[in-house]
mmCIF file of C-alpha atoms in Angstrom:
data_model
loop_
_atom_site.group_PDB
_atom_site.id
_atom_site.type_symbol
_atom_site.label_atom_id
_atom_site.label_comp_id
_atom_site.label_asym_id
_atom_site.label_seq_id
_atom_site.Cartn_x
_atom_site.Cartn_y
_atom_site.Cartn_z
ATOM 1 C CA VAL R 14 -0.326 0.038 -0.348
ATOM 2 C CA ASP R 15 1.292 3.524 -0.990
ATOM 3 C CA LYS R 16 -0.876 5.640 0.226
ATOM 4 C CA VAL R 17 -4.441 6.042 2.094
ATOM 5 C CA PHE R 18 -6.442 9.000 1.692
ATOM 6 C CA ASN R 19 -9.793 9.096 3.691
ATOM 7 C CA THR R 20 -12.340 12.381 3.292
ATOM 8 C CA THR R 21 -16.275 12.411 5.038
ATOM 9 C CA ASP R 22 -18.737 14.912 2.789
ATOM 10 C CA LYS R 23 -22.550 15.386 3.230
ATOM 11 C CA ASN R 24 -24.334 13.669 1.115
ATOM 12 C CA ALA R 25 -27.309 14.429 -0.472
ATOM 13 C CA GLU R 26 -29.745 13.318 2.266
ATOM 14 C CA GLY R 27 -27.772 14.796 4.284
ATOM 15 C CA LYS R 28 -26.174 11.572 5.924
ATOM 16 C CA THR R 29 -22.360 11.464 7.107
ATOM 17 C CA GLU R 30 -20.468 9.809 3.693
ATOM 18 C CA TYR R 31 -17.397 8.676 4.549
ATOM 19 C CA LYS R 32 -15.098 7.711 1.913
ATOM 20 C CA SER R 33 -11.285 5.825 1.564
ATOM 21 C CA GLU R 34 -8.968 5.122 -1.342
ATOM 22 C CA VAL R 35 -6.154 3.511 -1.302
ATOM 23 C CA LEU R 36 -3.241 3.729 -3.670
ATOM 24 C CA TYR R 37 -0.940 0.390 -4.604
ATOM 25 C CA THR R 38 1.780 -1.147 -6.117
ATOM 26 C CA ILE R 39 1.303 -5.123 -7.209
ATOM 27 C CA ALA R 40 4.711 -6.328 -8.454
ATOM 28 C CA GLY R 41 5.422 -10.221 -9.883
ATOM 29 C CA ILE R 42 8.491 -11.271 -9.005
ATOM 30 C CA ASP R 43 10.083 -14.667 -10.088
ATOM 31 C CA VAL R 44 11.087 -15.931 -6.978
ATOM 32 C CA ALA R 45 13.782 -18.099 -8.365
ATOM 33 C CA ASN R 46 15.664 -16.028 -10.247
ATOM 34 C CA ASN R 47 15.101 -12.610 -7.949
ATOM 35 C CA ARG R 48 13.771 -10.859 -11.350
ATOM 36 C CA TRP R 49 11.053 -8.510 -11.510
ATOM 37 C CA ILE R 50 8.513 -9.872 -13.811
ATOM 38 C CA ASP R 51 5.553 -7.278 -13.785
ATOM 39 C CA MET R 52 4.501 -4.302 -11.687
ATOM 40 C CA LYS R 53 0.749 -2.224 -11.944
ATOM 41 C CA SER R 54 -0.268 0.420 -10.185
ATOM 42 C CA HIS R 55 -4.029 0.154 -9.134
ATOM 43 C CA SER R 56 -6.162 2.476 -6.375
ATOM 44 C CA GLY R 57 -9.153 1.629 -4.940
ATOM 45 C CA ILE R 58 -12.457 3.919 -3.269
ATOM 46 C CA GLY R 59 -14.798 2.892 -0.893
ATOM 47 C CA THR R 60 -17.250 4.946 0.596
ATOM 48 C CA SER R 61 -19.923 3.986 3.680
ATOM 49 C CA THR R 62 -22.593 6.120 5.926
ATOM 50 C CA ALA R 63 -21.547 3.596 8.430
ATOM 51 C CA SER R 64 -18.801 4.089 8.643
ATOM 52 C CA ALA R 65 -14.531 4.789 8.618
ATOM 53 C CA ALA R 66 -13.927 1.270 8.730
ATOM 54 C CA LYS R 67 -16.463 0.115 6.726
ATOM 55 C CA ALA R 68 -15.165 2.278 3.977
ATOM 56 C CA GLY R 69 -11.493 1.626 4.490
ATOM 57 C CA ALA R 70 -12.760 -2.153 4.505
ATOM 58 C CA ASP R 71 -14.898 -1.759 0.947
ATOM 59 C CA ALA R 72 -11.546 -0.403 -1.016
ATOM 60 C CA LEU R 73 -9.132 -3.412 0.369
ATOM 61 C CA SER R 74 -11.920 -5.761 -0.937
ATOM 62 C CA LEU R 75 -11.469 -4.171 -4.400
ATOM 63 C CA MET R 76 -7.243 -4.678 -3.758
ATOM 64 C CA ASP R 77 -7.552 -8.113 -3.231
ATOM 65 C CA ASN R 78 -9.482 -8.466 -5.903
ATOM 66 C CA THR R 79 -7.243 -6.627 -7.924
ATOM 67 C CA VAL R 80 -4.400 -8.744 -7.051
ATOM 68 C CA GLN R 81 -6.225 -11.773 -7.602
ATOM 69 C CA LYS R 82 -6.419 -11.170 -11.390
ATOM 70 C CA PHE R 83 -2.758 -9.952 -11.609
ATOM 71 C CA SER R 84 -2.036 -13.164 -10.437
ATOM 72 C CA GLU R 85 -3.996 -15.305 -12.697
ATOM 73 C CA ASP R 86 -3.472 -13.706 -15.047
ATOM 74 C CA LEU R 87 0.121 -13.727 -14.847
ATOM 75 C CA PHE R 88 1.443 -17.144 -13.608
ATOM 76 C CA PRO R 89 -1.627 -19.204 -15.075
ATOM 77 C CA VAL R 90 -2.611 -22.515 -14.458
ATOM 78 C CA ALA R 91 -1.788 -25.673 -16.903
ATOM 79 C CA ALA R 92 -4.011 -28.066 -16.291
ATOM 80 C CA SER R 93 -5.025 -31.515 -18.921
ATOM 81 C CA VAL R 94 -7.829 -33.566 -19.304
ATOM 82 C CA VAL R 95 -8.217 -37.088 -17.041
ATOM 83 C CA SER R 96 -11.763 -37.769 -18.258
ATOM 84 C CA ALA R 97 -15.282 -36.896 -20.755
ATOM 85 C CA GLU R 98 -18.105 -36.250 -17.911
ATOM 86 C CA GLU R 99 -20.510 -35.121 -20.358
ATOM 87 C CA VAL R 100 -21.011 -36.087 -24.185
ATOM 88 C CA LYS R 101 -23.750 -35.225 -26.219
ATOM 89 C CA LYS R 102 -24.398 -36.567 -29.858
ATOM 90 C CA ASN R 103 -20.631 -36.488 -30.346
ATOM 91 C CA SER R 104 -19.902 -33.285 -28.994
ATOM 92 C CA VAL R 105 -17.927 -32.971 -25.488
ATOM 93 C CA LYS R 106 -20.139 -31.202 -22.725
ATOM 94 C CA LYS R 107 -17.972 -31.531 -19.324
ATOM 95 C CA VAL R 108 -14.581 -32.058 -18.849
ATOM 96 C CA ARG R 109 -12.381 -33.530 -15.816
ATOM 97 C CA ILE R 110 -8.964 -31.611 -15.206
ATOM 98 C CA ASP R 111 -5.769 -32.799 -13.015
ATOM 99 C CA VAL R 112 -5.801 -29.760 -11.060
ATOM 100 C CA GLY R 113 -8.247 -27.964 -8.369
ATOM 101 C CA THR R 114 -8.890 -25.785 -5.067
ATOM 102 C CA ASP R 115 -4.305 -27.165 -4.267
ATOM 103 C CA MET R 116 -3.826 -25.133 -7.540
ATOM 104 C CA GLY R 117 -6.407 -22.155 -6.883
ATOM 105 C CA ILE R 118 -9.357 -23.208 -9.106
ATOM 106 C CA LYS R 119 -12.599 -22.320 -7.935
ATOM 107 C CA LYS R 120 -15.654 -22.307 -9.166
ATOM 108 C CA GLY R 121 -16.291 -20.239 -12.307
ATOM 109 C CA MET R 122 -12.673 -19.905 -12.854
ATOM 110 C CA ASN R 123 -12.107 -19.687 -17.156
ATOM 111 C CA PHE R 124 -9.602 -21.779 -18.945
ATOM 112 C CA ASP R 125 -8.762 -21.741 -22.777
ATOM 113 C CA ILE R 126 -8.589 -25.540 -24.588
ATOM 114 C CA PHE R 127 -6.401 -26.207 -26.813
ATOM 115 C CA GLU R 128 -5.376 -29.288 -28.825
ATOM 116 C CA GLN R 129 -0.979 -28.580 -29.039
ATOM 117 C CA ARG R 130 0.459 -30.960 -31.923
ATOM 118 C CA ALA R 131 3.454 -31.794 -31.554
ATOM 119 C CA GLU R 132 5.167 -30.634 -35.905
ATOM 120 C CA GLY R 133 8.705 -30.837 -37.081
ATOM 121 C CA GLY R 134 10.611 -30.468 -33.989
ATOM 122 C CA ALA R 135 7.704 -27.075 -32.599
ATOM 123 C CA ASP R 136 3.674 -27.397 -30.626
ATOM 124 C CA SER R 137 1.298 -25.792 -32.609
ATOM 125 C CA ARG R 138 -1.532 -24.633 -30.860
ATOM 126 C CA PHE R 139 -5.581 -24.827 -31.659
ATOM 127 C CA LEU R 140 -7.632 -22.477 -29.637
ATOM 128 C CA LEU R 141 -10.708 -25.529 -29.304
ATOM 129 C CA GLY R 142 -13.310 -23.724 -26.845
ATOM 130 C CA GLU R 143 -13.086 -22.765 -23.742
ATOM 131 C CA GLY R 144 -14.350 -23.844 -20.288
ATOM 132 C CA LYS R 145 -15.691 -23.294 -17.123
ATOM 133 C CA VAL R 146 -15.383 -24.588 -13.713
ATOM 134 C CA GLU R 147 -18.759 -25.804 -12.043
ATOM 135 C CA LYS R 148 -19.572 -26.207 -8.641
ATOM 136 C CA GLU R 149 -20.178 -29.482 -8.496
ATOM 137 C CA GLY R 150 -17.051 -32.190 -8.757
ATOM 138 C CA LEU R 151 -14.041 -29.310 -7.855
ATOM 139 C CA THR R 152 -11.804 -31.291 -5.695
ATOM 140 C CA ALA R 153 -8.616 -30.518 -4.326
ATOM 141 C CA THR R 154 -7.164 -32.110 -6.844
ATOM 142 C CA GLU R 155 -10.062 -32.030 -9.597
ATOM 143 C CA ALA R 156 -12.051 -30.304 -11.303
ATOM 144 C CA ILE R 157 -15.173 -29.882 -13.587
ATOM 145 C CA LEU R 158 -15.574 -27.863 -16.501
ATOM 146 C CA LYS R 159 -18.548 -27.012 -18.915
ATOM 147 C CA VAL R 160 -16.984 -26.858 -22.242
ATOM 148 C CA LYS R 161 -18.325 -24.254 -25.410
ATOM 149 C CA GLY R 162 -16.763 -24.922 -27.665
ATOM 150 C CA LYS R 163 -15.762 -23.236 -31.110
ATOM 151 C CA ASP R 164 -16.321 -23.664 -34.104
ATOM 152 C CA ASN R 165 -16.966 -26.995 -33.180
ATOM 153 C CA GLY R 166 -14.009 -27.577 -30.686
ATOM 154 C CA ASP R 167 -16.508 -29.211 -28.732
ATOM 155 C CA GLU R 168 -16.920 -31.762 -31.070
ATOM 156 C CA LYS R 169 -13.529 -32.098 -31.738
ATOM 157 C CA LEU R 170 -12.430 -32.265 -28.589
ATOM 158 C CA PHE R 171 -14.698 -35.537 -29.251
ATOM 159 C CA ASP R 172 -13.236 -36.677 -31.002
ATOM 160 C CA LEU R 173 -9.179 -35.913 -29.818
ATOM 161 C CA LEU R 174 -9.953 -37.762 -26.510
ATOM 162 C CA GLN R 175 -11.714 -40.874 -28.374
ATOM 163 C CA ASN R 176 -8.448 -40.869 -30.789
ATOM 164 C CA ALA R 177 -5.524 -39.254 -29.183
ATOM 165 C CA ASP R 178 -2.126 -40.756 -30.018
ATOM 166 C CA GLU R 179 1.662 -39.452 -28.728
ATOM 167 C CA ASN R 180 1.870 -36.261 -31.114
ATOM 168 C CA THR R 181 -1.855 -34.769 -29.637
ATOM 169 C CA LYS R 182 -2.447 -33.353 -26.271
ATOM 170 C CA ILE R 183 -5.753 -31.768 -25.128
ATOM 171 C CA VAL R 184 -3.555 -28.002 -22.414
ATOM 172 C CA LEU R 185 -5.927 -25.896 -20.447
ATOM 173 C CA ILE R 186 -5.209 -22.459 -19.422
ATOM 174 C CA SER R 187 -6.747 -20.756 -16.817
ATOM 175 C CA LYS R 188 -7.307 -17.080 -17.892
ATOM 176 C CA ALA R 189 -8.333 -14.490 -15.855
#
């Protein structure tokens, strides 16, 4: 936290309104190399007619959400499909992945789903769609995602799960 500003004012109803503004900087550091990865400055404003403490808590709550999004953007989670959980007409609707709450996965978190192929010594990724973590099936080590295919990606995912080879993987990367 760089600075905190607290003010009071009267609102249109004549009640005292408390305002708290928090200015802060978030830094991402590669601890293995002790190097800066990214740094961003933010602010959060909380208001309350109840108390100055409530306004401050609201401002800090906004900071919590921003720090979480920053870390999810900077350090995305990679996952693999364990199994198809729901299939309809050769189209995958839900999949089970190999990461859970131990890796910070939570309900509502989004993932991009890629087909990754090893071709000519390099990996190529093709977007199949996206998945959203559901509450049901979320454990410390696994999660279930509802799949939304892009350009028949849910059908391609079904085919890949049925006919996988050593040169093709299904890769999921979290996104904030």
